[in-house]
XYZ file of N, CA and C in Angstrom:
291
model
N 26.236 15.697 10.545
C 25.312 16.397 9.701
C 25.873 17.768 9.328
N 26.493 18.434 10.268
C 26.995 19.794 10.005
C 28.048 19.840 8.902
N 28.728 18.720 8.665
C 29.732 18.716 7.596
C 29.084 18.731 6.211
N 27.790 18.439 6.142
C 27.071 18.405 4.867
C 26.136 19.596 4.717
N 25.429 19.943 5.793
C 24.437 21.020 5.734
C 24.294 21.650 7.118
N 24.049 22.934 7.146
C 23.747 23.605 8.403
C 22.341 23.175 8.814
N 22.172 22.568 9.982
C 20.851 22.091 10.393
C 19.764 23.164 10.331
N 20.117 24.399 10.556
C 19.121 25.471 10.511
C 18.604 25.727 9.093
N 19.334 25.223 8.071
C 18.898 25.362 6.682
C 17.934 24.258 6.245
N 17.817 23.203 7.043
C 16.904 22.111 6.693
C 15.461 22.563 6.845
N 14.654 22.313 5.824
C 13.229 22.662 5.868
C 12.349 21.426 5.929
N 12.806 20.327 5.323
C 12.003 19.114 5.216
C 12.852 17.894 5.533
N 12.297 16.969 6.300
C 12.912 15.671 6.564
C 11.891 14.629 6.131
N 12.185 13.922 5.054
C 11.246 12.959 4.495
C 11.490 11.603 5.149
N 10.475 11.077 5.827
C 10.545 9.749 6.433
C 9.905 8.771 5.448
N 10.718 7.971 4.774
C 10.190 7.050 3.766
C 9.352 5.949 4.396
N 9.765 5.477 5.564
C 8.957 4.567 6.368
C 9.447 4.652 7.804
N 8.532 4.378 8.721
C 8.763 4.720 10.126
C 9.322 3.569 10.953
N 10.318 2.869 10.445
C 11.022 1.876 11.247
C 12.014 2.606 12.145
N 12.294 2.032 13.299
C 13.169 2.721 14.251
C 14.584 2.926 13.715
N 15.041 2.101 12.776
C 16.373 2.352 12.212
C 16.381 3.617 11.358
N 15.212 4.134 11.008
C 15.107 5.403 10.283
C 14.766 6.555 11.221
N 14.224 6.235 12.392
C 13.728 7.268 13.306
C 14.577 7.451 14.552
N 15.512 6.563 14.797
C 16.233 6.535 16.056
C 16.883 7.839 16.469
N 17.344 8.631 15.527
C 18.042 9.874 15.839
C 17.204 11.107 15.496
N 15.924 10.902 15.188
C 15.086 11.993 14.704
C 14.960 13.133 15.712
N 14.762 12.818 16.980
C 14.616 13.896 17.972
C 15.871 14.756 18.060
N 17.045 14.138 17.989
C 18.296 14.901 18.024
C 18.419 15.787 16.789
N 18.051 15.258 15.633
C 18.101 16.054 14.400
C 17.135 17.225 14.500
N 15.916 16.972 14.972
C 14.921 18.043 15.093
C 15.353 19.131 16.069
N 16.083 18.750 17.109
C 16.535 19.764 18.069
C 17.546 20.714 17.436
N 18.291 20.230 16.446
C 19.257 21.064 15.727
C 18.626 21.751 14.514
N 17.726 21.054 13.848
C 17.075 21.565 12.633
C 15.739 22.190 13.031
N 15.816 23.334 13.660
C 14.629 23.944 14.274
C 13.589 24.429 13.269
N 13.960 24.567 12.003
C 13.015 25.012 10.971
C 12.442 23.865 10.152
N 12.866 22.639 10.428
C 12.475 21.498 9.602
C 11.123 20.933 10.008
N 10.398 20.460 8.991
C 9.154 19.717 9.187
C 9.409 18.276 8.758
N 8.697 17.351 9.380
C 8.803 15.930 9.059
C 7.721 15.588 8.047
N 8.111 15.053 6.911
C 7.153 14.643 5.884
C 6.973 13.135 5.990
N 5.733 12.707 6.197
C 5.426 11.283 6.266
C 3.957 11.071 5.938
N 3.574 9.819 5.848
C 2.183 9.474 5.573
C 1.396 9.394 6.879
N 0.085 9.233 6.741
C -0.770 9.081 7.920
C -0.331 7.864 8.740
N -0.042 6.755 8.063
C 0.414 5.555 8.778
C 1.772 5.811 9.421
N 2.665 6.505 8.721
C 3.967 6.842 9.288
C 3.832 7.680 10.543
N 2.909 8.641 10.526
C 2.682 9.474 11.701
C 2.169 8.631 12.865
N 1.258 7.715 12.587
C 0.734 6.853 13.645
C 1.843 6.007 14.262
N 2.714 5.446 13.432
C 3.822 4.642 13.949
C 4.802 5.499 14.742
N 5.037 6.734 14.302
C 5.901 7.636 15.068
C 5.301 7.887 16.444
N 3.987 8.088 16.496
C 3.311 8.304 17.769
C 3.440 7.108 18.694
N 3.364 5.903 18.149
C 3.529 4.696 18.959
C 4.916 4.625 19.580
N 5.908 5.198 18.901
C 7.280 5.222 19.416
C 7.524 6.427 20.327
N 6.496 7.243 20.560
C 6.631 8.397 21.441
C 7.362 9.572 20.820
N 7.440 9.606 19.504
C 8.136 10.709 18.836
C 7.207 11.909 18.676
N 7.780 13.116 18.619
C 6.956 14.323 18.515
C 6.246 14.399 17.163
N 4.975 14.787 17.195
C 4.178 14.861 15.973
C 3.837 16.288 15.581
N 4.214 17.254 16.408
C 3.802 18.639 16.188
C 4.336 19.212 14.872
N 5.450 18.712 14.382
C 6.051 19.255 13.152
C 5.832 18.358 11.938
N 4.875 17.423 12.040
C 4.598 16.501 10.938
C 3.790 17.196 9.849
N 4.178 16.950 8.602
C 3.433 17.376 7.421
C 2.996 16.099 6.719
N 1.693 15.843 6.684
C 1.179 14.614 6.081
C 1.196 14.700 4.561
N 1.762 13.679 3.940
C 1.821 13.609 2.486
C 1.662 12.146 2.083
N 0.482 11.806 1.617
C 0.182 10.438 1.224
C 0.417 10.252 -0.271
N 0.571 9.003 -0.737
C 0.814 8.760 -2.158
C -0.201 9.481 -3.047
N 0.343 10.127 -4.097
C -0.478 10.895 -5.025
C -0.531 12.374 -4.699
N -0.159 12.740 -3.475
C -0.146 14.150 -3.084
C 1.228 14.747 -3.370
N 1.256 16.066 -3.556
C 2.504 16.756 -3.899
C 2.880 17.786 -2.853
N 4.157 18.095 -2.826
C 4.714 19.084 -1.913
C 5.594 20.025 -2.723
N 5.344 21.321 -2.604
C 6.164 22.329 -3.262
C 7.323 22.670 -2.337
N 8.543 22.461 -2.800
C 9.738 22.745 -1.998
C 10.586 23.817 -2.677
N 9.944 24.892 -3.047
C 10.658 25.980 -3.713
C 10.560 25.820 -5.212
N 11.679 25.476 -5.840
C 11.680 25.335 -7.296
C 11.337 23.917 -7.754
N 10.946 23.053 -6.852
C 10.620 21.660 -7.180
C 9.220 21.332 -6.679
N 8.541 20.488 -7.415
C 7.255 19.938 -7.005
C 7.471 18.433 -6.862
N 7.423 17.936 -5.623
C 7.698 16.528 -5.359
C 6.394 15.806 -5.056
N 6.206 14.650 -5.673
C 5.000 13.872 -5.446
C 5.356 12.585 -4.706
N 4.570 12.265 -3.696
C 4.741 11.006 -2.980
C 4.200 9.879 -3.847
N 4.987 8.823 -3.987
C 4.571 7.672 -4.783
C 4.775 6.389 -3.985
N 3.919 5.433 -4.231
C 4.051 4.116 -3.613
C 4.946 3.276 -4.518
N 6.098 2.823 -4.014
C 6.977 2.017 -4.864
C 6.358 0.643 -5.142
N 6.831 -0.039 -6.194
C 6.247 -1.344 -6.533
C 6.498 -2.413 -5.472
N 7.594 -2.297 -4.744
C 7.852 -3.207 -3.622
C 8.262 -2.371 -2.425
N 7.944 -2.856 -1.239
C 8.259 -2.109 -0.021
C 8.186 -3.041 1.170
N 8.764 -2.598 2.293
C 8.776 -3.442 3.483
C 7.890 -2.926 4.607
N 7.201 -1.822 4.398
C 6.304 -1.268 5.410
C 5.129 -0.606 4.681
N 3.925 -0.666 5.236
C 2.760 -0.142 4.515
C 2.810 1.351 4.229
N 3.567 2.114 4.999
C 3.631 3.563 4.791
C 4.766 3.990 3.863
N 5.521 3.048 3.333
C 6.671 3.367 2.488
C 6.262 4.232 1.301
N 6.983 5.322 1.109
C 6.777 6.193 -0.044
C 8.128 6.588 -0.622
N 8.095 6.942 -1.866
C 9.256 7.502 -2.538
C 8.899 8.887 -3.035
N 9.846 9.528 -3.666
C 9.649 10.870 -4.220
C 9.725 10.828 -5.731
N 8.829 11.544 -6.369
C 8.895 11.722 -7.810
C 8.989 13.212 -8.088
N 10.081 13.620 -8.722
C 10.285 15.016 -9.108
C 9.987 15.118 -10.593
N 8.880 15.752 -10.932
C 8.462 15.838 -12.332
C 9.150 16.968 -13.096
N 9.910 17.791 -12.415
C 10.593 18.899 -13.087
C 11.782 18.373 -13.877
N 11.963 18.863 -15.095
C 13.130 18.435 -15.872
C 14.416 18.984 -15.257
N 15.466 18.217 -15.397
C 16.786 18.657 -14.930
C 17.489 19.314 -16.106
N 17.946 20.529 -15.904
C 18.615 21.270 -16.984
C 20.108 21.254 -16.778
């Protein structure tokens, strides 16, 4: 991770769905990314809790809700197909210049 970004610069970690192949290293990442919050849905948070993962840094964002990440406004969207009920994608409505 350090070859791409300084973990201390991470602010948000978006969990698209809470399968263990997406969550397996989350605690290690959070220990390095001390300023990061986990973005997931209510169902995603519940599944994380079932796996014993920390929930204190969770930011709930369900489909249709938006998150301001500085110069971007990202909206959680439900994709047309998915493999888990909590699956979400990101929609950035800001134009790219």
